[in-house]
Amino acid sequence: MHDFVVKDGKLETGLDSPESVAFHKDYVEMIKKCAAPSFANDNWYQVVDGINSGRTAMAIDSNMFGFWNNVAGKPASGKIAFAPPLRAPNGKNFESNIWIWSLAMNAASQKKGAAWLFIQWATSKQVELNGAVAGKLVNSPRASTWSDKVWLDYAAKPEFTNFVDTFKIVQDRAALAFTPRAGFAEAMNAWAVAMQKMVNGADVKATLTDLASEIRSSM
Amino acid sequence: MDLQGIDAIVTLQSSVDQLASSKNERAQKAEQNALDWWSLAAIAPAIIILLGFLFLFFYGVFQSLTDLKFGRPVVRFIGFTNYEVAIKTQDFWNSVRATMAYACSAVLAEAFFGLAIAKLFASGVFLARLMRPVILLPLVLPPMSVALMWTTMMDPQIGILNYLLSLVGIGRFAWISDASTAMVSLVLIDIWTYTPFFALIIFAGLQGINDEVREAARVNGARGWATFLHIELPLIAPYILIAAVFRLIESLNQFDIIFGTTQGGPGDSTSVLSVRAYITAFQNLAFGRGAALMVVNWMIVLLGAFAVVRLWRLVRQRVS
């Protein structure tokens, strides 16, 4: 499922499609039954705290949540396991979104040479590996890090249950599922507000229809 | 006696006096009309700062009349389109309702509790003397710290408030995590933070009432409650209203506490105008539309403050 599809050569939101409505009904039910009562106000820190303290059984998000809390000496060390996401009912494989933080260079920069050298240094094999080994920055996008013995020996320790295997399986299928477009943040915020309304009892189909028409009007 | 001559001398004398006085007046007028460069230089910094503030305000108003948006290479003047688009949405009116509900209920409750605390202070009992410096603490806390503190305390799972309620047999309360209770919870935080402001101003008003007035009421048979209701309350009403003006302005503009706790949620149940404007401008990067919402917020603040100031004038005249 994608946030936007191309229809007749134009971007179109699929948020009010029957598949989306069915998915959201399931998702809303799952939040109602399983999420923390404070889900509407929870940020990353509360999710990490929930995992760390044992109040939260499962989190679907960044793998570093679990990794950092599995580190030896932490209360939850060795108690958190990793698994790839499940596939959709009619899908052959699971799909996973990847979120990448990037370094960008301004086209108006007067010192592009220096900026380019900095970007090359910051994303170099040595810096990435050092970040993973010394800084526990576990999401290195470089293949060289994931074939380095020092890093793999550390990340494959028993307390990081399934971490390396899961990462490698997900890595093969992960892709940027978001459609790059102006107004991305606005649509994300509107969707988050709609999700909270649906969890609070608003009709799923009607809310998604309103949301889709709001997003269409801003396109 | 040459009366005519005397007359002539008097007339001449008065003409000379008139000439002299008119000369003085002209000199005075000339002096008044002359620019006092030293005075102007002295107030120039204040005027420049004032113009700077006004420029920024009018620049914001101008932005609200454009389609300014992040990534848009050309900014166009679109008149009142941002306002027209906003007022046609249900979200906008929801924000107006939330802003009014938050501000009005917070100010009314703070005035009530502030009055009660001020009366306690005025009574001079030991507890009141003890509480007087302590009660100022919430006022000096940064609003964002207040928001974070209350978010932790109001957590439905691990918050201390639900633990305290559980001690008296009351079940889990959702506080800021449910759309139906979030606004009440925010008002509660505002009351905790700003009631001391009301209490201090009303206490000053109570201190200003002459004891002879109370004595006269007592002599005329007025008991404690009647003295308060018919003597003290009308006399401190201007103080309550002047505190209400300040608090109404702040409550209608409230951002820190609301954004720090709920960010306008759950859903959009606490999405007051200032929070919606921030999200529109700085998260959705639609600066023109965000500026339009801020201008609407400013107009509501202006009308609200104007209404309370008028009420304050009426009450003050009546008291005088």
Coordinates of C-alpha atoms in Angstrom, one line a residue, chain B residues 114-284:
Chain B
G114 CA -7.8 33.5 43.3
L115 CA -10.5 35.3 45.2
A116 CA -10.8 32.5 47.7
I117 CA -7.0 32.4 48.2
A118 CA -6.8 36.2 48.5
K119 CA -9.5 36.1 51.2
L120 CA -7.5 33.4 53.0
F121 CA -4.3 35.6 52.8
A122 CA -6.3 38.6 54.1
S123 CA -7.5 36.6 57.1
G124 CA -3.9 36.4 58.3
V125 CA -4.2 32.8 59.7
F126 CA -0.9 30.9 60.2
L127 CA -1.4 28.7 57.1
A128 CA -2.0 31.8 54.9
R129 CA 1.2 33.4 56.2
L130 CA 3.1 30.2 55.4
M131 CA 1.5 29.8 51.9
R132 CA 2.0 33.4 50.7
P133 CA 5.5 33.0 49.4
V134 CA 5.0 29.4 48.3
I135 CA 2.0 30.1 46.1
L136 CA 4.2 32.2 43.8
L137 CA 6.2 29.1 42.7
P138 CA 4.0 28.0 39.8
L139 CA 4.1 31.6 38.4
V140 CA 7.9 31.6 38.1
L141 CA 8.1 28.2 36.4
P142 CA 8.7 28.3 32.6
P143 CA 5.4 27.2 31.0
M144 CA 7.2 24.4 29.0
S145 CA 8.5 22.9 32.2
V146 CA 5.0 23.1 33.6
A147 CA 3.7 21.3 30.5
L148 CA 6.3 18.5 30.8
M149 CA 5.7 18.1 34.5
W150 CA 2.0 17.8 34.1
T151 CA 2.3 15.5 31.1
T152 CA 4.2 13.0 33.3
M153 CA 1.8 13.4 36.2
M154 CA -1.2 12.9 34.0
D155 CA 0.1 9.8 32.2
P156 CA -2.8 7.4 32.5
Q157 CA -0.5 4.4 33.2
I158 CA 2.4 5.7 35.3
G159 CA 1.2 9.2 36.3
I160 CA 1.0 10.1 40.0
L161 CA -2.5 11.6 39.7
N162 CA -4.0 8.3 38.8
Y163 CA -2.1 6.6 41.6
L164 CA -3.5 9.2 44.1
L165 CA -7.0 8.6 42.7
S166 CA -6.5 4.9 43.0
L167 CA -5.8 5.3 46.7
V168 CA -9.4 6.6 47.2
G169 CA -10.9 4.0 45.0
I170 CA -11.3 6.0 41.8
G171 CA -10.4 4.1 38.6
R172 CA -8.0 5.2 35.8
F173 CA -8.7 8.6 34.4
A174 CA -7.6 9.4 30.8
W175 CA -6.6 13.1 31.5
I176 CA -4.9 14.5 28.4
S177 CA -5.0 11.2 26.5
D178 CA -8.7 11.3 25.7
A179 CA -10.5 13.8 23.5
S180 CA -13.3 14.2 26.0
T181 CA -11.1 15.0 29.0
A182 CA -8.1 16.7 27.4
M183 CA -9.5 20.3 27.4
V184 CA -10.6 20.0 31.1
S185 CA -7.1 18.7 32.0
L186 CA -5.4 21.6 30.2
V187 CA -7.6 24.2 31.9
L188 CA -6.7 22.5 35.2
I189 CA -3.0 23.0 34.4
D190 CA -3.7 26.7 33.5
I191 CA -5.6 27.1 36.8
W192 CA -2.7 25.6 38.8
T193 CA -0.2 27.9 37.1
Y194 CA -1.9 31.2 37.0
T195 CA -4.4 31.3 40.0
P196 CA -1.6 32.9 42.1
F197 CA -1.6 35.9 39.7
F198 CA -5.2 36.5 40.5
A199 CA -4.7 35.9 44.2
L200 CA -1.9 38.4 44.5
I201 CA -3.8 41.2 42.7
I202 CA -7.0 40.6 44.5
F203 CA -5.1 40.4 47.8
A204 CA -3.6 43.9 47.0
G205 CA -7.2 45.1 46.4
L206 CA -8.4 43.7 49.7
Q207 CA -5.5 45.4 51.5
G208 CA -6.5 48.7 50.0
I209 CA -10.0 48.7 51.5
N210 CA -10.2 51.1 54.4
D211 CA -11.0 49.3 57.7
E212 CA -13.5 52.1 58.5
V213 CA -15.7 50.9 55.7
R214 CA -15.8 47.4 57.1
E215 CA -16.4 48.9 60.6
A216 CA -19.3 51.0 59.3
A217 CA -20.8 47.9 57.8
R218 CA -20.4 46.0 61.0
V219 CA -22.0 48.9 63.0
N220 CA -24.9 48.7 60.6
G221 CA -25.4 45.1 61.3
A222 CA -23.7 43.4 58.4
R223 CA -22.3 40.0 59.1
G224 CA -19.1 38.5 57.6
W225 CA -20.7 37.1 54.4
A226 CA -22.8 40.2 53.8
T227 CA -19.8 42.5 54.3
F228 CA -17.9 40.5 51.8
L229 CA -20.7 40.3 49.2
H230 CA -21.9 43.9 49.5
I231 CA -18.8 45.9 50.6
E232 CA -15.6 44.1 49.7
L233 CA -16.6 42.4 46.5
P234 CA -17.8 45.5 44.7
L235 CA -14.7 47.4 45.9
I236 CA -12.3 44.7 44.6
A237 CA -14.2 44.1 41.4
P238 CA -11.9 46.5 39.4
Y239 CA -8.9 44.5 40.6
I240 CA -10.5 41.2 39.6
L241 CA -11.3 42.7 36.1
I242 CA -7.8 44.1 35.6
A243 CA -6.3 40.8 36.4
A244 CA -8.9 39.2 34.1
V245 CA -7.7 41.4 31.2
F246 CA -4.1 40.3 31.5
R247 CA -5.1 36.6 31.9
L248 CA -7.6 36.7 29.1
I249 CA -5.0 38.1 26.7
E250 CA -2.5 35.4 27.8
S251 CA -5.1 32.5 27.7
L252 CA -6.4 33.4 24.3
N253 CA -2.8 33.4 23.1
Q254 CA -1.8 30.3 25.1
F255 CA 0.7 28.1 23.3
D256 CA 3.4 26.7 25.5
I257 CA 1.3 24.7 27.9
I258 CA -1.0 23.3 25.2
F259 CA 1.7 22.4 22.7
G260 CA 3.9 21.0 25.4
T261 CA 1.2 18.6 26.6
T262 CA -1.1 17.6 23.8
Q263 CA 0.2 19.4 20.7
G264 CA -3.5 20.1 19.9
G265 CA -4.6 16.5 20.3
P266 CA -6.0 13.9 20.8
G267 CA -7.4 14.4 17.3
D268 CA -8.0 18.1 17.3
S269 CA -9.8 18.4 20.6
T270 CA -7.3 21.0 22.0
S271 CA -6.2 22.5 18.8
V272 CA -6.5 26.2 19.8
L273 CA -5.8 28.9 17.2
S274 CA -2.2 29.5 18.2
V275 CA -1.3 25.8 18.0
R276 CA -3.1 25.4 14.7
A277 CA -1.3 28.4 13.4
Y278 CA 2.1 27.0 14.5
I279 CA 1.4 23.6 12.9
T280 CA 0.2 25.2 9.7
A281 CA 3.2 27.6 9.5
F282 CA 6.1 25.6 10.9
Q283 CA 5.1 22.0 10.3
N284 CA 3.0 22.2 7.2

